[in-house]
Amino acid sequence: MKIGFIGLGNMGASLARLVLAHKEKTEEILLANRSQEKTEKIIEEVGGCLASNQEVFAQADIIFLGVKPAQMADLLQEQVEILNKRESVLFVSMAAGLSLDQLQDLTAPQHRFVRIMPNTPITVGAGVISFVLSSKTKEADEQLLLHLLAPAGKLVKLEEKQMDAATALAGCGPAFVYQFIEGLSDAGVKNGLPRELALELACQTVLGAAKMIEDKELHPAVLTDQVASPAGATIAGLASLEADAFKGKVIKAVDVACKRTRELAK
């Protein structure tokens, strides 16, 4: 089994490191990137084989495409002769917004496509990878994907119409959460806590709150009500968030991110 990666930006490199860290002896990982220096650094750290784009397209059984949406057409067209001669290859696209139909139109009809959208916490095994399969994929393709990417965290199979929303929520969401954690930490410092302690408390609070929702399977509103006692400090803070339209601003941020995701495919 030869597994290829083309494009080793932040996300492509993260997935390549993940697969390399858990590879089996029967798997060979081919790495191609514009910057050979970056590829060599990954190989030095976790292994893999340096390859050109042409070598990956000619040899790999499954190819992860970590290029920007605007670069995808040129990348696949450059290798059209190689791809026309090959039997079916499984492509895994990380390009936000590009639909399966758009991807399929860029290459020979025998090839299969999967769209994925990972988020950055995959690097610590606590991420989300949303994925959608084309009609040409086989059950074995899905099992291979789950095998390779399971160490990333949670894999969620979607319908394609859900992909842009999932990208905006889970793909962009970590940045929104980081802003919230930074705000909590700043508030702690403002009220007398040392920075390191304030950040530690903010991180653990967010982590614990998320685990409460996951483990207890309760709606966030129910858990919020359990914290907010009558005329207490929590309800006073919640009233302030409500006055500033906190949830509305979060919703708007995801809406804007979703809209931009759709624009990237044009």
PDB file of C-alpha atoms in Angstrom:
ATOM      1  CA  MET A   1       0.000   0.000   0.000  1.00  0.00           C
ATOM      2  CA  LYS A   2       1.484   3.308  -1.121  1.00  0.00           C
ATOM      3  CA  ILE A   3       0.007   6.422   0.491  1.00  0.00           C
ATOM      4  CA  GLY A   4       0.829   9.790  -1.076  1.00  0.00           C
ATOM      5  CA  PHE A   5       0.653  13.333   0.238  1.00  0.00           C
ATOM      6  CA  ILE A   6       0.848  16.318  -2.110  1.00  0.00           C
ATOM      7  CA  GLY A   7       1.005  19.684  -0.359  1.00  0.00           C
ATOM      8  CA  LEU A   8       2.466  19.815   3.130  1.00  0.00           C
ATOM      9  CA  GLY A   9       1.026  23.033   4.495  1.00  0.00           C
ATOM     10  CA  ASN A  10      -0.251  23.126   8.073  1.00  0.00           C
ATOM     11  CA  MET A  11      -3.044  20.634   7.530  1.00  0.00           C
ATOM     12  CA  GLY A  12      -1.330  18.411   4.981  1.00  0.00           C
ATOM     13  CA  ALA A  13       1.749  18.142   7.164  1.00  0.00           C
ATOM     14  CA  SER A  14      -0.350  17.408  10.250  1.00  0.00           C
ATOM     15  CA  LEU A  15      -2.143  14.544   8.507  1.00  0.00           C
ATOM     16  CA  ALA A  16       1.102  13.195   7.062  1.00  0.00           C
ATOM     17  CA  ARG A  17       2.725  13.186  10.510  1.00  0.00           C
ATOM     18  CA  LEU A  18      -0.345  11.457  11.937  1.00  0.00           C
ATOM     19  CA  VAL A  19      -0.321   8.700   9.309  1.00  0.00           C
ATOM     20  CA  LEU A  20       3.442   8.261   9.570  1.00  0.00           C
ATOM     21  CA  ALA A  21       3.286   7.973  13.354  1.00  0.00           C
ATOM     22  CA  HIS A  22       0.845   5.053  13.079  1.00  0.00           C
ATOM     23  CA  LYS A  23       1.933   3.439   9.792  1.00  0.00           C
ATOM     24  CA  GLU A  24       2.135  -0.304   9.390  1.00  0.00           C
ATOM     25  CA  LYS A  25       5.121  -2.146   7.919  1.00  0.00           C
ATOM     26  CA  THR A  26       3.170  -2.830   4.727  1.00  0.00           C
ATOM     27  CA  GLU A  27       2.537   0.887   4.118  1.00  0.00           C
ATOM     28  CA  GLU A  28       4.894   3.245   2.280  1.00  0.00           C
ATOM     29  CA  ILE A  29       4.335   7.005   2.623  1.00  0.00           C
ATOM     30  CA  LEU A  30       5.322   9.281  -0.276  1.00  0.00           C
ATOM     31  CA  LEU A  31       5.673  13.008   0.478  1.00  0.00           C
ATOM     32  CA  ALA A  32       5.665  15.776  -2.140  1.00  0.00           C
ATOM     33  CA  ASN A  33       5.774  19.503  -1.519  1.00  0.00           C
ATOM     34  CA  ARG A  34       7.010  22.658  -3.250  1.00  0.00           C
ATOM     35  CA  SER A  35       9.459  23.195  -0.394  1.00  0.00           C
ATOM     36  CA  GLN A  36      11.773  20.179  -0.328  1.00  0.00           C
ATOM     37  CA  GLU A  37      13.284  21.497   2.888  1.00  0.00           C
ATOM     38  CA  LYS A  38       9.961  21.116   4.714  1.00  0.00           C
ATOM     39  CA  THR A  39       9.521  17.593   3.350  1.00  0.00           C
ATOM     40  CA  GLU A  40      13.008  16.595   4.464  1.00  0.00           C
ATOM     41  CA  LYS A  41      12.301  17.941   7.949  1.00  0.00           C
ATOM     42  CA  ILE A  42       9.193  15.749   8.264  1.00  0.00           C
ATOM     43  CA  ILE A  43      11.125  12.722   6.989  1.00  0.00           C
ATOM     44  CA  GLU A  44      13.882  13.377   9.520  1.00  0.00           C
ATOM     45  CA  GLU A  45      11.339  13.582  12.351  1.00  0.00           C
ATOM     46  CA  VAL A  46       8.841  10.817  11.550  1.00  0.00           C
ATOM     47  CA  GLY A  47       9.916   9.077   8.341  1.00  0.00           C
ATOM     48  CA  GLY A  48       8.422   8.830   4.874  1.00  0.00           C
ATOM     49  CA  CYS A  49       9.932   9.009   1.397  1.00  0.00           C
ATOM     50  CA  LEU A  50      10.730  12.160  -0.577  1.00  0.00           C
ATOM     51  CA  ALA A  51       8.835  12.144  -3.871  1.00  0.00           C
ATOM     52  CA  SER A  52       7.855  14.417  -6.731  1.00  0.00           C
ATOM     53  CA  ASN A  53       4.246  15.145  -7.665  1.00  0.00           C
ATOM     54  CA  GLN A  54       4.689  12.909 -10.704  1.00  0.00           C
ATOM     55  CA  GLU A  55       5.940   9.997  -8.582  1.00  0.00           C
ATOM     56  CA  VAL A  56       3.022  10.289  -6.184  1.00  0.00           C
ATOM     57  CA  PHE A  57       0.463  10.392  -8.993  1.00  0.00           C
ATOM     58  CA  ALA A  58       2.114   7.448 -10.763  1.00  0.00           C
ATOM     59  CA  GLN A  59       2.581   5.166  -7.744  1.00  0.00           C
ATOM     60  CA  ALA A  60       0.259   5.908  -4.809  1.00  0.00           C
ATOM     61  CA  ASP A  61      -2.933   3.921  -4.188  1.00  0.00           C
ATOM     62  CA  ILE A  62      -4.444   6.720  -2.098  1.00  0.00           C
ATOM     63  CA  ILE A  63      -3.425  10.372  -2.512  1.00  0.00           C
ATOM     64  CA  PHE A  64      -4.116  13.154  -0.005  1.00  0.00           C
ATOM     65  CA  LEU A  65      -4.385  16.495  -1.811  1.00  0.00           C
ATOM     66  CA  GLY A  66      -3.378  19.307   0.531  1.00  0.00           C
ATOM     67  CA  VAL A  67      -3.441  22.190  -1.949  1.00  0.00           C
ATOM     68  CA  LYS A  68      -5.620  25.289  -2.036  1.00  0.00           C
ATOM     69  CA  PRO A  69      -8.896  25.163  -4.005  1.00  0.00           C
ATOM     70  CA  ALA A  70      -7.554  27.553  -6.649  1.00  0.00           C
ATOM     71  CA  GLN A  71      -4.538  25.287  -7.248  1.00  0.00           C
ATOM     72  CA  MET A  72      -6.420  22.001  -7.599  1.00  0.00           C
ATOM     73  CA  ALA A  73      -7.327  22.219 -11.294  1.00  0.00           C
ATOM     74  CA  ASP A  74      -3.764  23.025 -12.380  1.00  0.00           C
ATOM     75  CA  LEU A  75      -2.318  20.279 -10.182  1.00  0.00           C
ATOM     76  CA  LEU A  76      -4.569  17.566 -11.610  1.00  0.00           C
ATOM     77  CA  GLN A  77      -4.308  18.816 -15.192  1.00  0.00           C
ATOM     78  CA  GLU A  78      -0.505  18.732 -15.034  1.00  0.00           C
ATOM     79  CA  GLN A  79      -0.701  14.989 -14.392  1.00  0.00           C
ATOM     80  CA  VAL A  80      -3.528  14.166 -16.797  1.00  0.00           C
ATOM     81  CA  GLU A  81      -1.449  11.756 -18.919  1.00  0.00           C
ATOM     82  CA  ILE A  82      -0.370   9.747 -15.893  1.00  0.00           C
ATOM     83  CA  LEU A  83      -3.874   9.666 -14.417  1.00  0.00           C
ATOM     84  CA  ASN A  84      -5.537   8.671 -17.687  1.00  0.00           C
ATOM     85  CA  LYS A  85      -3.337   5.565 -17.833  1.00  0.00           C
ATOM     86  CA  ARG A  86      -3.831   4.482 -14.244  1.00  0.00           C
ATOM     87  CA  GLU A  87      -6.544   2.270 -12.853  1.00  0.00           C
ATOM     88  CA  SER A  88      -8.779   3.812 -10.207  1.00  0.00           C
ATOM     89  CA  VAL A  89      -6.946   5.886  -7.596  1.00  0.00           C
ATOM     90  CA  LEU A  90      -8.530   7.112  -4.364  1.00  0.00           C
ATOM     91  CA  PHE A  91      -8.073  10.865  -3.901  1.00  0.00           C
ATOM     92  CA  VAL A  92      -8.681  12.583  -0.562  1.00  0.00           C
ATOM     93  CA  SER A  93      -9.200  16.328  -0.990  1.00  0.00           C
ATOM     94  CA  MET A  94      -8.755  18.867   1.806  1.00  0.00           C
ATOM     95  CA  ALA A  95      -9.715  21.809  -0.439  1.00  0.00           C
ATOM     96  CA  ALA A  96     -12.488  23.788   1.243  1.00  0.00           C
ATOM     97  CA  GLY A  97     -15.570  24.342  -0.872  1.00  0.00           C
ATOM     98  CA  LEU A  98     -14.666  22.151  -3.863  1.00  0.00           C
ATOM     99  CA  SER A  99     -17.507  19.683  -4.381  1.00  0.00           C
ATOM    100  CA  LEU A 100     -17.098  16.036  -5.331  1.00  0.00           C
ATOM    101  CA  ASP A 101     -18.569  16.774  -8.770  1.00  0.00           C
ATOM    102  CA  GLN A 102     -16.076  19.588  -9.312  1.00  0.00           C
ATOM    103  CA  LEU A 103     -13.209  17.338  -8.284  1.00  0.00           C
ATOM    104  CA  GLN A 104     -14.427  14.467 -10.449  1.00  0.00           C
ATOM    105  CA  ASP A 105     -14.602  16.765 -13.492  1.00  0.00           C
ATOM    106  CA  LEU A 106     -10.900  17.583 -13.092  1.00  0.00           C
ATOM    107  CA  THR A 107      -9.639  14.082 -13.811  1.00  0.00           C
ATOM    108  CA  ALA A 108     -10.379  10.763 -15.515  1.00  0.00           C
ATOM    109  CA  PRO A 109     -13.737   9.179 -14.652  1.00  0.00           C
ATOM    110  CA  GLN A 110     -12.304   5.974 -13.162  1.00  0.00           C
ATOM    111  CA  HIS A 111     -10.847   7.758 -10.130  1.00  0.00           C
ATOM    112  CA  ARG A 112     -12.630   8.028  -6.767  1.00  0.00           C
ATOM    113  CA  PHE A 113     -12.818  11.032  -4.455  1.00  0.00           C
ATOM    114  CA  VAL A 114     -13.345  11.722  -0.777  1.00  0.00           C
ATOM    115  CA  ARG A 115     -13.664  15.210   0.680  1.00  0.00           C
ATOM    116  CA  ILE A 116     -12.355  15.760   4.189  1.00  0.00           C
ATOM    117  CA  MET A 117     -12.044  18.732   6.485  1.00  0.00           C
ATOM    118  CA  PRO A 118      -9.765  18.246   9.498  1.00  0.00           C
ATOM    119  CA  ASN A 119      -9.267  20.789  12.251  1.00  0.00           C
ATOM    120  CA  THR A 120      -5.989  21.606  13.966  1.00  0.00           C
ATOM    121  CA  PRO A 121      -6.609  19.626  17.217  1.00  0.00           C
ATOM    122  CA  ILE A 122      -5.952  16.464  15.193  1.00  0.00           C
ATOM    123  CA  THR A 123      -2.306  17.129  16.052  1.00  0.00           C
ATOM    124  CA  VAL A 124      -3.039  16.158  19.681  1.00  0.00           C
ATOM    125  CA  GLY A 125      -5.475  13.356  18.840  1.00  0.00           C
ATOM    126  CA  ALA A 126      -8.505  15.412  19.842  1.00  0.00           C
ATOM    127  CA  GLY A 127      -9.619  16.761  16.486  1.00  0.00           C
ATOM    128  CA  VAL A 128     -12.553  16.387  14.148  1.00  0.00           C
ATOM    129  CA  ILE A 129     -12.346  15.168  10.568  1.00  0.00           C
ATOM    130  CA  SER A 130     -15.573  15.613   8.637  1.00  0.00           C
ATOM    131  CA  PHE A 131     -15.727  13.533   5.462  1.00  0.00           C
ATOM    132  CA  VAL A 132     -18.007  12.806   2.542  1.00  0.00           C
ATOM    133  CA  LEU A 133     -17.654   9.983   0.009  1.00  0.00           C
ATOM    134  CA  SER A 134     -18.347  10.123  -3.718  1.00  0.00           C
ATOM    135  CA  SER A 135     -20.731   7.596  -5.249  1.00  0.00           C
ATOM    136  CA  LYS A 136     -17.772   5.788  -6.855  1.00  0.00           C
ATOM    137  CA  THR A 137     -16.089   4.945  -3.584  1.00  0.00           C
ATOM    138  CA  LYS A 138     -16.277   1.458  -2.113  1.00  0.00           C
ATOM    139  CA  GLU A 139     -16.837   0.289   1.441  1.00  0.00           C
ATOM    140  CA  ALA A 140     -13.142  -0.635   1.524  1.00  0.00           C
ATOM    141  CA  ASP A 141     -12.268   3.014   0.801  1.00  0.00           C
ATOM    142  CA  GLU A 142     -14.182   4.181   3.855  1.00  0.00           C
ATOM    143  CA  GLN A 143     -12.552   1.507   6.012  1.00  0.00           C
ATOM    144  CA  LEU A 144      -9.108   2.537   4.750  1.00  0.00           C
ATOM    145  CA  LEU A 145      -9.832   6.181   5.536  1.00  0.00           C
ATOM    146  CA  LEU A 146     -10.987   5.308   9.057  1.00  0.00           C
ATOM    147  CA  HIS A 147      -7.925   3.105   9.556  1.00  0.00           C
ATOM    148  CA  LEU A 148      -5.493   5.838   8.517  1.00  0.00           C
ATOM    149  CA  LEU A 149      -7.153   8.772  10.282  1.00  0.00           C
ATOM    150  CA  ALA A 150      -8.676   7.256  13.448  1.00  0.00           C
ATOM    151  CA  PRO A 151      -5.777   8.505  15.641  1.00  0.00           C
ATOM    152  CA  ALA A 152      -6.801  12.086  14.768  1.00  0.00           C
ATOM    153  CA  GLY A 153      -9.828  12.016  17.074  1.00  0.00           C
ATOM    154  CA  LYS A 154     -13.447  11.933  15.863  1.00  0.00           C
ATOM    155  CA  LEU A 155     -14.325  11.137  12.253  1.00  0.00           C
ATOM    156  CA  VAL A 156     -17.796  12.242  11.183  1.00  0.00           C
ATOM    157  CA  LYS A 157     -19.410  11.045   7.952  1.00  0.00           C
ATOM    158  CA  LEU A 158     -21.636  13.670   6.346  1.00  0.00           C
ATOM    159  CA  GLU A 159     -23.827  14.332   3.361  1.00  0.00           C
ATOM    160  CA  GLU A 160     -22.084  16.712   0.999  1.00  0.00           C
ATOM    161  CA  LYS A 161     -24.648  19.482   1.549  1.00  0.00           C
ATOM    162  CA  GLN A 162     -23.509  19.562   5.210  1.00  0.00           C
ATOM    163  CA  MET A 163     -19.806  19.909   4.449  1.00  0.00           C
ATOM    164  CA  ASP A 164     -19.496  23.698   4.233  1.00  0.00           C
ATOM    165  CA  ALA A 165     -21.316  24.180   7.543  1.00  0.00           C
ATOM    166  CA  ALA A 166     -19.123  21.533   9.199  1.00  0.00           C
ATOM    167  CA  THR A 167     -16.031  23.268   7.803  1.00  0.00           C
ATOM    168  CA  ALA A 168     -17.116  26.602   9.264  1.00  0.00           C
ATOM    169  CA  LEU A 169     -18.065  25.120  12.640  1.00  0.00           C
ATOM    170  CA  ALA A 170     -15.411  22.464  13.301  1.00  0.00           C
ATOM    171  CA  GLY A 171     -12.696  23.598  10.896  1.00  0.00           C
ATOM    172  CA  CYS A 172     -12.746  27.285  11.857  1.00  0.00           C
ATOM    173  CA  GLY A 173     -14.189  26.738  15.322  1.00  0.00           C
ATOM    174  CA  PRO A 174     -10.902  26.149  17.177  1.00  0.00           C
ATOM    175  CA  ALA A 175      -9.829  29.714  16.362  1.00  0.00           C
ATOM    176  CA  PHE A 176     -13.091  31.038  17.812  1.00  0.00           C
ATOM    177  CA  VAL A 177     -12.591  28.943  20.954  1.00  0.00           C
ATOM    178  CA  TYR A 178      -9.004  30.201  21.292  1.00  0.00           C
ATOM    179  CA  GLN A 179     -10.367  33.739  21.270  1.00  0.00           C
ATOM    180  CA  PHE A 180     -12.833  32.808  24.027  1.00  0.00           C
ATOM    181  CA  ILE A 181     -10.082  31.212  26.115  1.00  0.00           C
ATOM    182  CA  GLU A 182      -7.895  34.268  25.632  1.00  0.00           C
ATOM    183  CA  GLY A 183     -10.791  36.470  26.768  1.00  0.00           C
ATOM    184  CA  LEU A 184     -11.360  34.363  29.889  1.00  0.00           C
ATOM    185  CA  SER A 185      -7.648  34.486  30.649  1.00  0.00           C
ATOM    186  CA  ASP A 186      -7.466  38.255  30.159  1.00  0.00           C
ATOM    187  CA  ALA A 187     -10.440  38.668  32.495  1.00  0.00           C
ATOM    188  CA  GLY A 188      -8.654  36.595  35.121  1.00  0.00           C
ATOM    189  CA  VAL A 189      -5.554  38.794  34.860  1.00  0.00           C
ATOM    190  CA  LYS A 190      -7.724  41.932  34.987  1.00  0.00           C
ATOM    191  CA  ASN A 191      -9.163  40.685  38.259  1.00  0.00           C
ATOM    192  CA  GLY A 192      -5.841  39.847  39.888  1.00  0.00           C
ATOM    193  CA  LEU A 193      -4.750  36.378  38.741  1.00  0.00           C
ATOM    194  CA  PRO A 194      -1.250  35.709  37.374  1.00  0.00           C
ATOM    195  CA  ARG A 195      -1.292  35.146  33.603  1.00  0.00           C
ATOM    196  CA  GLU A 196      -0.103  31.535  33.727  1.00  0.00           C
ATOM    197  CA  LEU A 197      -2.719  30.591  36.315  1.00  0.00           C
ATOM    198  CA  ALA A 198      -5.485  32.473  34.491  1.00  0.00           C
ATOM    199  CA  LEU A 199      -4.705  30.626  31.246  1.00  0.00           C
ATOM    200  CA  GLU A 200      -4.545  27.268  33.025  1.00  0.00           C
ATOM    201  CA  LEU A 201      -7.938  27.866  34.637  1.00  0.00           C
ATOM    202  CA  ALA A 202      -9.478  29.052  31.361  1.00  0.00           C
ATOM    203  CA  CYS A 203      -8.223  26.003  29.409  1.00  0.00           C
ATOM    204  CA  GLN A 204      -9.376  23.504  32.016  1.00  0.00           C
ATOM    205  CA  THR A 205     -12.751  25.221  32.316  1.00  0.00           C
ATOM    206  CA  VAL A 206     -13.406  24.972  28.577  1.00  0.00           C
ATOM    207  CA  LEU A 207     -12.116  21.391  28.482  1.00  0.00           C
ATOM    208  CA  GLY A 208     -14.265  20.370  31.448  1.00  0.00           C
ATOM    209  CA  ALA A 209     -17.390  22.086  30.154  1.00  0.00           C
ATOM    210  CA  ALA A 210     -17.059  20.320  26.792  1.00  0.00           C
ATOM    211  CA  LYS A 211     -16.598  16.961  28.513  1.00  0.00           C
ATOM    212  CA  MET A 212     -19.715  17.564  30.638  1.00  0.00           C
ATOM    213  CA  ILE A 213     -21.793  18.017  27.479  1.00  0.00           C
ATOM    214  CA  GLU A 214     -20.250  14.959  25.842  1.00  0.00           C
ATOM    215  CA  ASP A 215     -20.431  12.608  28.827  1.00  0.00           C
ATOM    216  CA  LYS A 216     -23.778  13.633  30.313  1.00  0.00           C
ATOM    217  CA  GLU A 217     -25.461  14.066  26.899  1.00  0.00           C
ATOM    218  CA  LEU A 218     -27.374  17.101  28.121  1.00  0.00           C
ATOM    219  CA  HIS A 219     -28.192  20.273  26.196  1.00  0.00           C
ATOM    220  CA  PRO A 220     -25.831  23.150  27.074  1.00  0.00           C
ATOM    221  CA  ALA A 221     -28.804  25.176  28.318  1.00  0.00           C
ATOM    222  CA  VAL A 222     -29.558  22.512  30.952  1.00  0.00           C
ATOM    223  CA  LEU A 223     -25.974  22.519  32.186  1.00  0.00           C
ATOM    224  CA  THR A 224     -25.919  26.321  32.191  1.00  0.00           C
ATOM    225  CA  ASP A 225     -28.980  26.356  34.423  1.00  0.00           C
ATOM    226  CA  GLN A 226     -27.234  23.998  36.846  1.00  0.00           C
ATOM    227  CA  VAL A 227     -24.423  26.540  37.327  1.00  0.00           C
ATOM    228  CA  ALA A 228     -26.541  29.691  37.552  1.00  0.00           C
ATOM    229  CA  SER A 229     -28.045  30.015  41.027  1.00  0.00           C
ATOM    230  CA  PRO A 230     -30.670  32.739  41.728  1.00  0.00           C
ATOM    231  CA  ALA A 231     -29.174  36.230  42.090  1.00  0.00           C
ATOM    232  CA  GLY A 232     -25.670  34.758  41.919  1.00  0.00           C
ATOM    233  CA  ALA A 233     -22.459  35.666  40.136  1.00  0.00           C
ATOM    234  CA  THR A 234     -23.009  33.324  37.165  1.00  0.00           C
ATOM    235  CA  ILE A 235     -26.423  34.687  36.223  1.00  0.00           C
ATOM    236  CA  ALA A 236     -25.043  38.209  36.466  1.00  0.00           C
ATOM    237  CA  GLY A 237     -22.294  37.297  34.008  1.00  0.00           C
ATOM    238  CA  LEU A 238     -24.751  35.505  31.718  1.00  0.00           C
ATOM    239  CA  ALA A 239     -26.972  38.580  31.670  1.00  0.00           C
ATOM    240  CA  SER A 240     -23.976  40.604  30.504  1.00  0.00           C
ATOM    241  CA  LEU A 241     -23.233  38.105  27.705  1.00  0.00           C
ATOM    242  CA  GLU A 242     -26.872  38.207  26.650  1.00  0.00           C
ATOM    243  CA  ALA A 243     -26.876  42.019  26.612  1.00  0.00           C
ATOM    244  CA  ASP A 244     -23.833  41.945  24.319  1.00  0.00           C
ATOM    245  CA  ALA A 245     -25.431  39.339  22.004  1.00  0.00           C
ATOM    246  CA  PHE A 246     -22.625  36.843  22.679  1.00  0.00           C
ATOM    247  CA  LYS A 247     -24.351  33.838  21.088  1.00  0.00           C
ATOM    248  CA  GLY A 248     -25.522  35.961  18.173  1.00  0.00           C
ATOM    249  CA  LYS A 249     -21.945  37.016  17.464  1.00  0.00           C
ATOM    250  CA  VAL A 250     -20.754  33.402  17.583  1.00  0.00           C
ATOM    251  CA  ILE A 251     -23.499  32.408  15.139  1.00  0.00           C
ATOM    252  CA  LYS A 252     -22.535  35.280  12.856  1.00  0.00           C
ATOM    253  CA  ALA A 253     -18.861  34.233  12.901  1.00  0.00           C
ATOM    254  CA  VAL A 254     -19.788  30.705  11.751  1.00  0.00           C
ATOM    255  CA  ASP A 255     -22.194  32.130   9.135  1.00  0.00           C
ATOM    256  CA  VAL A 256     -19.451  34.365   7.704  1.00  0.00           C
ATOM    257  CA  ALA A 257     -16.952  31.493   7.700  1.00  0.00           C
ATOM    258  CA  CYS A 258     -19.465  29.250   5.923  1.00  0.00           C
ATOM    259  CA  LYS A 259     -20.135  31.884   3.279  1.00  0.00           C
ATOM    260  CA  ARG A 260     -16.397  32.324   2.691  1.00  0.00           C
ATOM    261  CA  THR A 261     -15.949  28.557   2.381  1.00  0.00           C
ATOM    262  CA  ARG A 262     -18.479  28.518  -0.460  1.00  0.00           C
ATOM    263  CA  GLU A 263     -16.748  31.462  -2.146  1.00  0.00           C
ATOM    264  CA  LEU A 264     -13.391  29.669  -2.156  1.00  0.00           C
ATOM    265  CA  ALA A 265     -14.712  27.081  -4.598  1.00  0.00           C
ATOM    266  CA  LYS A 266     -15.600  29.666  -7.249  1.00  0.00           C
TER     267      LYS A 266
END
